[in-house]
Coordinates of N, CA, C and O in Angstrom, one line a residue:
M1 N -12.4 -24.9 28.4 CA -11.3 -24.2 29.2 C -10.2 -23.7 28.3 O -9.8 -22.6 28.4
L2 N -9.7 -24.6 27.4 CA -8.7 -24.2 26.5 C -9.1 -23.0 25.6 O -8.3 -22.1 25.3
S3 N -10.4 -23.1 25.1 CA -10.8 -22.0 24.2 C -10.8 -20.7 24.9 O -10.5 -19.6 24.3
R4 N -11.2 -20.7 26.2 CA -11.2 -19.4 27.0 C -9.7 -18.9 27.1 O -9.5 -17.7 27.0
L5 N -8.8 -19.8 27.3 CA -7.4 -19.4 27.4 C -6.9 -18.8 26.1 O -6.3 -17.8 26.1
F6 N -7.2 -19.5 25.0 CA -6.8 -19.0 23.7 C -7.5 -17.6 23.4 O -6.8 -16.8 22.8
S7 N -8.7 -17.4 23.8 CA -9.4 -16.1 23.6 C -8.7 -15.0 24.3 O -8.6 -13.9 23.8
F8 N -8.1 -15.3 25.5 CA -7.3 -14.2 26.2 C -6.0 -13.9 25.5 O -5.5 -12.8 25.5
M9 N -5.5 -14.9 24.8 CA -4.2 -14.7 24.1 C -4.4 -14.2 22.7 O -3.4 -13.8 22.0
A10 N -5.6 -14.1 22.2 CA -5.8 -13.6 20.8 C -5.4 -12.1 20.7 O -5.5 -11.4 21.7
D11 N -5.0 -11.7 19.6 CA -4.6 -10.4 19.3 C -5.9 -9.5 19.1 O -6.6 -9.6 18.1
P12 N -6.2 -8.6 20.1 CA -7.4 -7.8 20.0 C -7.4 -6.8 18.9 O -8.4 -6.5 18.3
A13 N -6.2 -6.3 18.5 CA -6.1 -5.4 17.4 C -6.5 -6.0 16.1 O -7.2 -5.4 15.3
K14 N -6.2 -7.3 15.9 CA -6.5 -8.0 14.7 C -8.0 -8.1 14.6 O -8.6 -8.0 13.5
A15 N -8.7 -8.4 15.7 CA -10.2 -8.6 15.7 C -10.9 -7.3 15.3 O -12.0 -7.3 14.8
E16 N -10.3 -6.1 15.6 CA -10.9 -4.8 15.3 C -10.6 -4.3 14.0 O -11.1 -3.2 13.6
L17 N -9.8 -4.9 13.2 CA -9.4 -4.4 11.9 C -10.6 -4.5 10.9 O -11.3 -5.5 10.8
P18 N -10.7 -3.4 10.0 CA -11.8 -3.5 9.0 C -11.4 -4.4 7.9 O -10.2 -4.7 7.7
E19 N -12.4 -4.9 7.2 CA -12.1 -5.7 6.0 C -11.5 -4.7 4.9 O -12.1 -3.6 4.7
P20 N -10.4 -5.1 4.3 CA -9.8 -4.2 3.3 C -10.8 -3.9 2.1 O -11.3 -4.8 1.5
D21 N -11.0 -2.6 1.8 CA -11.6 -2.2 0.6 C -10.6 -1.6 -0.3 O -9.4 -1.7 0.0
E22 N -10.9 -0.9 -1.4 CA -9.9 -0.4 -2.3 C -9.0 0.7 -1.7 O -7.8 0.7 -1.9
K23 N -9.6 1.5 -0.8 CA -8.8 2.5 -0.1 C -7.8 1.9 0.8 O -6.6 2.3 0.8
I24 N -8.3 1.0 1.7 CA -7.4 0.4 2.6 C -6.4 -0.5 1.9 O -5.2 -0.5 2.3
A25 N -6.8 -1.2 0.9 CA -5.9 -2.0 0.1 C -4.7 -1.2 -0.5 O -3.6 -1.6 -0.4
L26 N -5.1 -0.1 -1.2 CA -4.1 0.7 -1.8 C -3.2 1.3 -0.7 O -1.9 1.3 -0.9
G27 N -3.8 1.8 0.4 CA -2.9 2.4 1.4 C -2.0 1.4 2.0 O -0.8 1.7 2.3
A28 N -2.5 0.2 2.2 CA -1.7 -0.9 2.8 C -0.6 -1.3 1.8 O 0.6 -1.6 2.2
L29 N -0.8 -1.2 0.5 CA 0.2 -1.5 -0.5 C 1.3 -0.4 -0.3 O 2.5 -0.7 -0.4
M30 N 0.9 0.9 -0.2 CA 1.9 1.9 0.0 C 2.7 1.7 1.2 O 3.9 1.9 1.2
V31 N 2.0 1.4 2.3 CA 2.8 1.1 3.6 C 3.7 -0.1 3.4 O 4.9 0.0 3.8
R32 N 3.3 -1.1 2.7 CA 4.1 -2.3 2.5 C 5.4 -1.9 1.7 O 6.5 -2.4 2.0
V33 N 5.2 -1.1 0.7 CA 6.4 -0.6 -0.1 C 7.3 0.1 0.8 O 8.5 -0.1 0.8
A34 N 6.8 1.1 1.6 CA 7.6 1.9 2.4 C 8.3 1.1 3.5 O 9.5 1.4 3.8
K35 N 7.7 0.1 4.0 CA 8.3 -0.7 5.1 C 9.2 -1.8 4.6 O 9.9 -2.5 5.4
S36 N 9.1 -2.1 3.3 CA 9.8 -3.3 2.8 C 11.3 -3.3 3.0 O 11.9 -4.4 3.1
D37 N 11.9 -2.1 3.1 CA 13.4 -2.1 3.4 C 13.7 -2.0 4.9 O 14.8 -1.7 5.2
H38 N 12.7 -2.2 5.7 CA 12.8 -2.2 7.2 C 13.3 -0.8 7.7 O 13.9 -0.7 8.8
D39 N 12.9 0.2 7.0 CA 13.3 1.6 7.4 C 12.1 2.5 7.0 O 12.2 3.2 5.9
Y40 N 11.1 2.6 7.8 CA 9.9 3.4 7.5 C 10.1 4.8 7.9 O 10.0 5.2 9.1
K41 N 10.5 5.6 7.0 CA 10.9 7.0 7.2 C 9.8 8.0 7.2 O 8.7 7.8 6.6
F42 N 10.0 9.1 7.9 CA 9.0 10.2 7.9 C 8.6 10.7 6.5 O 7.5 10.9 6.2
E43 N 9.6 10.7 5.6 CA 9.3 11.2 4.2 C 8.3 10.2 3.5 O 7.5 10.7 2.8
E44 N 8.5 8.9 3.8 CA 7.5 7.9 3.3 C 6.1 8.1 3.9 O 5.1 8.0 3.1
I45 N 6.1 8.3 5.2 CA 4.8 8.5 5.8 C 4.1 9.7 5.3 O 2.9 9.7 5.0
S46 N 4.8 10.8 5.2 CA 4.3 12.0 4.6 C 3.8 11.8 3.2 O 2.7 12.3 2.8
A47 N 4.5 11.1 2.4 CA 4.2 10.9 1.0 C 2.9 10.0 1.0 O 2.0 10.3 0.1
I48 N 2.8 9.0 1.8 CA 1.6 8.2 1.9 C 0.4 9.1 2.2 O -0.7 9.0 1.6
D49 N 0.5 9.9 3.2 CA -0.6 10.8 3.6 C -1.0 11.7 2.4 O -2.2 11.9 2.1
R50 N 0.0 12.3 1.7 CA -0.3 13.1 0.6 C -1.0 12.4 -0.5 O -2.0 12.9 -1.1
M51 N -0.5 11.2 -0.8 CA -1.1 10.4 -1.9 C -2.6 10.0 -1.6 O -3.5 10.1 -2.4
L52 N -2.8 9.5 -0.3 CA -4.1 9.2 0.1 C -5.1 10.4 0.0 O -6.2 10.2 -0.5
A53 N -4.6 11.5 0.5 CA -5.4 12.7 0.4 C -5.7 13.1 -1.0 O -6.9 13.4 -1.4
R54 N -4.8 13.1 -1.9 CA -5.0 13.4 -3.3 C -5.9 12.4 -4.0 O -6.8 12.8 -4.7
I55 N -5.6 11.2 -3.9 CA -6.3 10.1 -4.6 C -7.8 10.0 -4.2 O -8.7 9.9 -5.0
F56 N -8.0 10.1 -2.9 CA -9.3 9.9 -2.3 C -10.0 11.2 -1.9 O -11.1 11.1 -1.3
G57 N -9.4 12.4 -2.1 CA -10.1 13.6 -1.8 C -10.2 13.8 -0.3 O -11.3 14.3 0.2
L58 N -9.2 13.5 0.5 CA -9.3 13.5 2.0 C -8.6 14.8 2.5 O -7.6 15.3 1.8
N59 N -9.0 15.3 3.6 CA -8.2 16.3 4.2 C -7.0 15.7 5.0 O -7.0 14.4 5.1
P60 N -6.0 16.4 5.4 CA -4.8 15.8 6.1 C -5.1 14.9 7.3 O -4.5 13.9 7.4
V61 N -6.1 15.3 8.1 CA -6.4 14.5 9.2 C -7.0 13.1 8.8 O -6.7 12.1 9.3
E62 N -7.9 13.2 7.9 CA -8.6 12.0 7.3 C -7.5 11.1 6.7 O -7.6 9.9 6.9
A63 N -6.6 11.7 5.9 CA -5.6 10.9 5.3 C -4.7 10.2 6.3 O -4.3 9.0 6.2
A64 N -4.3 10.9 7.4 CA -3.4 10.3 8.4 C -4.2 9.2 9.1 O -3.6 8.2 9.5
K65 N -5.5 9.4 9.4 CA -6.3 8.3 10.0 C -6.3 7.1 9.1 O -6.2 6.0 9.6
L66 N -6.6 7.3 7.9 CA -6.6 6.2 6.9 C -5.3 5.5 6.9 O -5.2 4.3 6.9
R67 N -4.2 6.2 6.8 CA -2.9 5.6 6.8 C -2.6 4.8 8.1 O -2.1 3.7 8.0
A68 N -3.0 5.3 9.2 CA -2.9 4.6 10.5 C -3.6 3.2 10.4 O -3.1 2.2 10.9
T69 N -4.9 3.3 9.9 CA -5.6 2.0 9.7 C -4.9 1.1 8.7 O -4.8 -0.1 9.0
C70 N -4.4 1.7 7.6 CA -3.7 0.9 6.7 C -2.4 0.2 7.3 O -2.1 -0.9 6.9
E71 N -1.8 0.9 8.1 CA -0.6 0.3 8.8 C -1.0 -0.9 9.6 O -0.3 -1.9 9.6
K72 N -2.1 -0.8 10.4 CA -2.5 -1.9 11.2 C -3.0 -3.1 10.3 O -2.6 -4.2 10.6
V73 N -3.7 -2.8 9.2 CA -4.2 -3.8 8.3 C -3.0 -4.5 7.7 O -2.9 -5.7 7.6
E74 N -2.0 -3.7 7.2 CA -0.8 -4.2 6.5 C -0.1 -5.2 7.4 O 0.4 -6.2 7.0
A75 N 0.0 -4.9 8.7 CA 0.8 -5.7 9.7 C 0.2 -7.1 9.9 O 0.9 -8.0 10.2
H76 N -1.2 -7.2 9.7 CA -1.9 -8.4 9.9 C -2.5 -9.0 8.7 O -3.3 -9.9 8.7
A77 N -2.1 -8.5 7.5 CA -2.9 -8.6 6.4 C -2.5 -9.7 5.4 O -1.4 -10.3 5.5
P78 N -3.3 -9.8 4.4 CA -3.0 -10.8 3.3 C -1.8 -10.4 2.5 O -1.1 -9.3 2.7
S79 N -1.5 -11.2 1.5 CA -0.3 -10.9 0.7 C -0.5 -9.7 -0.2 O -1.6 -9.2 -0.3
T80 N 0.7 -9.2 -0.7 CA 0.7 -8.1 -1.6 C -0.3 -8.3 -2.7 O -1.0 -7.4 -3.2
E81 N -0.3 -9.5 -3.3 CA -1.1 -9.8 -4.4 C -2.6 -9.7 -4.1 O -3.4 -9.2 -4.9
E82 N -3.0 -10.1 -2.9 CA -4.4 -9.9 -2.5 C -4.8 -8.5 -2.4 O -5.9 -8.1 -2.8
F83 N -3.9 -7.6 -1.8 CA -4.2 -6.2 -1.8 C -4.4 -5.7 -3.2 O -5.3 -4.9 -3.5
A84 N -3.5 -6.0 -4.1 CA -3.5 -5.5 -5.4 C -4.8 -6.0 -6.1 O -5.4 -5.3 -6.9
D85 N -5.1 -7.2 -5.9 CA -6.3 -7.8 -6.5 C -7.6 -7.1 -6.0 O -8.5 -6.8 -6.8
I86 N -7.7 -6.7 -4.8 CA -8.8 -5.9 -4.3 C -8.9 -4.6 -5.0 O -10.0 -4.2 -5.5
V87 N -7.8 -3.9 -5.3 CA -7.8 -2.7 -6.0 C -8.2 -2.9 -7.5 O -9.1 -2.2 -8.0
R88 N -7.6 -4.0 -8.1 CA -7.9 -4.3 -9.5 C -9.4 -4.6 -9.7 O -10.0 -4.1 -10.6
R89 N -10.0 -5.3 -8.8 CA -11.5 -5.7 -8.9 C -12.4 -4.5 -8.7 O -13.5 -4.5 -9.2
N90 N -11.9 -3.5 -8.0 CA -12.8 -2.4 -7.5 C -12.5 -1.0 -8.1 O -13.3 -0.1 -7.9
V91 N -11.5 -0.9 -9.0 CA -11.1 0.4 -9.5 C -10.9 0.3 -11.0 O -10.3 -0.7 -11.5
A92 N -11.3 1.3 -11.7 CA -11.2 1.4 -13.1 C -9.7 1.4 -13.5 O -8.9 1.9 -12.7
N93 N -9.4 1.0 -14.7 CA -8.0 0.9 -15.2 C -7.2 2.3 -15.0 O -6.1 2.3 -14.5
D94 N -7.8 3.4 -15.4 CA -7.1 4.7 -15.3 C -6.8 5.0 -13.9 O -5.8 5.6 -13.6
H95 N -7.6 4.6 -12.9 CA -7.4 4.9 -11.5 C -6.3 3.9 -11.0 O -5.6 4.2 -10.1
R96 N -6.3 2.7 -11.6 CA -5.2 1.7 -11.2 C -3.9 2.3 -11.6 O -2.9 2.0 -10.9
I97 N -3.8 2.9 -12.7 CA -2.5 3.5 -13.2 C -2.1 4.6 -12.2 O -0.9 4.7 -11.8
I98 N -3.1 5.4 -11.7 CA -2.8 6.4 -10.7 C -2.3 5.8 -9.4 O -1.3 6.2 -8.8
A99 N -2.9 4.7 -9.1 CA -2.5 3.9 -7.9 C -1.0 3.4 -8.0 O -0.2 3.5 -7.1
H100 N -0.7 2.9 -9.2 CA 0.6 2.4 -9.5 C 1.6 3.6 -9.4 O 2.7 3.4 -8.9
E101 N 1.3 4.8 -10.0 CA 2.1 5.9 -9.8 C 2.4 6.3 -8.4 O 3.5 6.6 -8.0
A102 N 1.3 6.1 -7.6 CA 1.5 6.4 -6.1 C 2.5 5.4 -5.5 O 3.3 5.9 -4.7
L103 N 2.5 4.2 -5.9 CA 3.5 3.2 -5.4 C 4.9 3.6 -5.7 O 5.8 3.5 -4.9
W104 N 5.1 4.1 -7.0 CA 6.4 4.6 -7.4 C 6.8 5.8 -6.5 O 8.0 5.9 -6.1
Q105 N 5.9 6.7 -6.3 CA 6.2 7.9 -5.5 C 6.6 7.5 -4.1 O 7.5 8.1 -3.5
I106 N 5.9 6.5 -3.5 CA 6.2 6.1 -2.2 C 7.6 5.4 -2.2 O 8.5 5.7 -1.3
M107 N 7.9 4.6 -3.2 CA 9.2 4.0 -3.3 C 10.3 5.0 -3.3 O 11.4 4.8 -2.7
L108 N 10.1 6.1 -4.0 CA 11.1 7.1 -4.2 C 11.1 8.2 -3.1 O 11.9 9.1 -3.2
A109 N 10.1 8.2 -2.2 CA 9.9 9.3 -1.3 C 11.1 9.6 -0.4 O 11.4 10.7 -0.1
D110 N 11.9 8.6 0.0 CA 13.0 8.8 0.9 C 14.3 9.0 0.1 O 15.4 9.1 0.7
G111 N 14.2 9.2 -1.2 CA 15.4 9.4 -2.1 C 16.2 8.2 -2.4 O 17.2 8.3 -3.1
E112 N 15.7 7.0 -2.0 CA 16.4 5.8 -2.3 C 15.5 4.8 -2.9 O 14.3 4.7 -2.5
S113 N 16.0 4.0 -3.8 CA 15.2 2.9 -4.4 C 15.9 1.6 -4.0 O 17.0 1.3 -4.5
R114 N 15.2 0.8 -3.2 CA 15.8 -0.5 -2.8 C 15.1 -1.6 -3.5 O 14.0 -1.5 -4.0
D115 N 15.8 -2.7 -3.7 CA 15.3 -3.9 -4.4 C 14.0 -4.4 -3.8 O 13.1 -4.8 -4.5
E116 N 13.9 -4.4 -2.5 CA 12.7 -4.9 -1.8 C 11.5 -4.1 -2.2 O 10.4 -4.6 -2.4
E117 N 11.7 -2.8 -2.3 CA 10.6 -1.9 -2.6 C 10.2 -2.1 -4.1 O 9.0 -2.2 -4.4
M118 N 11.2 -2.2 -5.0 CA 11.0 -2.4 -6.4 C 10.2 -3.7 -6.6 O 9.3 -3.8 -7.5
E119 N 10.6 -4.7 -5.9 CA 9.9 -6.0 -6.0 C 8.4 -5.9 -5.8 O 7.6 -6.4 -6.5
I120 N 8.0 -5.2 -4.7 CA 6.6 -5.1 -4.4 C 5.9 -4.2 -5.5 O 4.8 -4.5 -5.9
V121 N 6.5 -3.1 -5.9 CA 5.9 -2.3 -6.9 C 5.7 -3.1 -8.2 O 4.6 -3.1 -8.8
L122 N 6.7 -3.9 -8.6 CA 6.5 -4.7 -9.8 C 5.5 -5.8 -9.7 O 4.7 -6.1 -10.6
R123 N 5.5 -6.5 -8.5 CA 4.5 -7.5 -8.3 C 3.1 -6.9 -8.3 O 2.1 -7.5 -8.8
S124 N 3.0 -5.8 -7.7 CA 1.7 -5.1 -7.7 C 1.2 -4.7 -9.1 O 0.0 -4.8 -9.4
R125 N 2.1 -4.3 -9.9 CA 1.8 -4.0 -11.3 C 1.1 -5.1 -12.0 O 0.0 -5.0 -12.6
E126 N 1.6 -6.3 -11.8 CA 1.0 -7.5 -12.4 C -0.4 -7.7 -11.9 O -1.3 -8.0 -12.7
M127 N -0.5 -7.7 -10.6 CA -1.9 -7.9 -10.0 C -2.9 -6.8 -10.3 O -4.1 -7.0 -10.2
L128 N -2.4 -5.6 -10.5 CA -3.3 -4.5 -10.8 C -3.8 -4.6 -12.3 O -4.7 -3.9 -12.7
G129 N -3.2 -5.6 -13.0 CA -3.6 -5.8 -14.4 C -3.1 -4.7 -15.3 O -3.7 -4.5 -16.4
L130 N -1.9 -4.2 -15.0 CA -1.4 -3.1 -15.9 C -0.3 -3.8 -16.8 O 0.4 -4.7 -16.4
S131 N -0.2 -3.2 -18.0 CA 0.8 -3.7 -18.9 C 2.2 -3.1 -18.6 O 2.3 -2.2 -17.8
D132 N 3.2 -3.7 -19.2 CA 4.6 -3.2 -19.0 C 4.7 -1.8 -19.5 O 5.3 -0.9 -18.9
E133 N 4.0 -1.5 -20.6 CA 4.0 -0.1 -21.1 C 3.3 0.9 -20.2 O 3.8 2.0 -20.0
E134 N 2.2 0.5 -19.6 CA 1.5 1.4 -18.6 C 2.4 1.6 -17.4 O 2.5 2.7 -16.9
C135 N 3.1 0.5 -17.0 CA 4.0 0.6 -15.8 C 5.2 1.6 -16.2 O 5.6 2.4 -15.4
A136 N 5.8 1.4 -17.4 CA 6.9 2.3 -17.8 C 6.5 3.7 -17.9 O 7.2 4.6 -17.4
A137 N 5.3 4.0 -18.4 CA 4.8 5.3 -18.5 C 4.5 5.9 -17.1 O 4.8 7.1 -16.8
A138 N 4.0 5.1 -16.2 CA 3.7 5.6 -14.8 C 5.1 6.0 -14.1 O 5.2 7.0 -13.5
R139 N 6.0 5.1 -14.3 CA 7.4 5.3 -13.7 C 8.0 6.6 -14.3 O 8.5 7.4 -13.6
A140 N 7.9 6.8 -15.6 CA 8.4 8.0 -16.3 C 7.7 9.3 -15.8 O 8.4 10.3 -15.6
R141 N 6.4 9.2 -15.6 CA 5.7 10.4 -15.1 C 6.2 10.8 -13.7 O 6.3 11.9 -13.3
V142 N 6.5 9.7 -12.9 CA 6.9 10.0 -11.5 C 8.4 10.4 -11.4 O 8.7 11.4 -10.7
T143 N 9.2 9.8 -12.2 CA 10.7 10.1 -12.2 C 11.1 11.2 -13.1 O 12.2 11.7 -13.0
G144 N 10.3 11.4 -14.1 CA 10.7 12.4 -15.1 C 11.6 11.8 -16.2 O 12.1 12.5 -17.1
A145 N 11.9 10.5 -16.1 CA 12.8 9.8 -17.1 C 11.9 9.4 -18.3 O 10.7 9.2 -18.2
P146 N 12.6 9.3 -19.4 CA 11.8 8.8 -20.6 C 11.3 7.4 -20.4 O 11.9 6.6 -19.8
A147 N 10.1 7.2 -21.0 CA 9.5 5.9 -20.9 C 10.2 4.8 -21.7 O 10.8 5.0 -22.7

């Protein structure tokens, strides 16, 4: 009887979520960076869609659908480190650098850099298996600042 009661109370959206692969994990990391300051702006959403389209060769509709899935997964998902680990295990180093650049771009998409966003980007760098030098170079490419 209690199990039936709990099954009615279970979150149906969580049961329908796909298992994160490298696409969903990277997208969820981008969403997590954008939402970390509790102000998920249109500019950040648009930047996520553009990054997903560019990195994975998607058209705008496919990218928006992937982002929507990533938003759901991120809301119910594992830690930032687990997302980054999924990307690290399934993506070659040069593509992980591109992924890290994408996180920088999302962090800067709304024109503001907040400590909460920076913390996730830097924690992700460690779990992506990137060196400080690779991180500095990625940041320099995105911001145009010297490495």
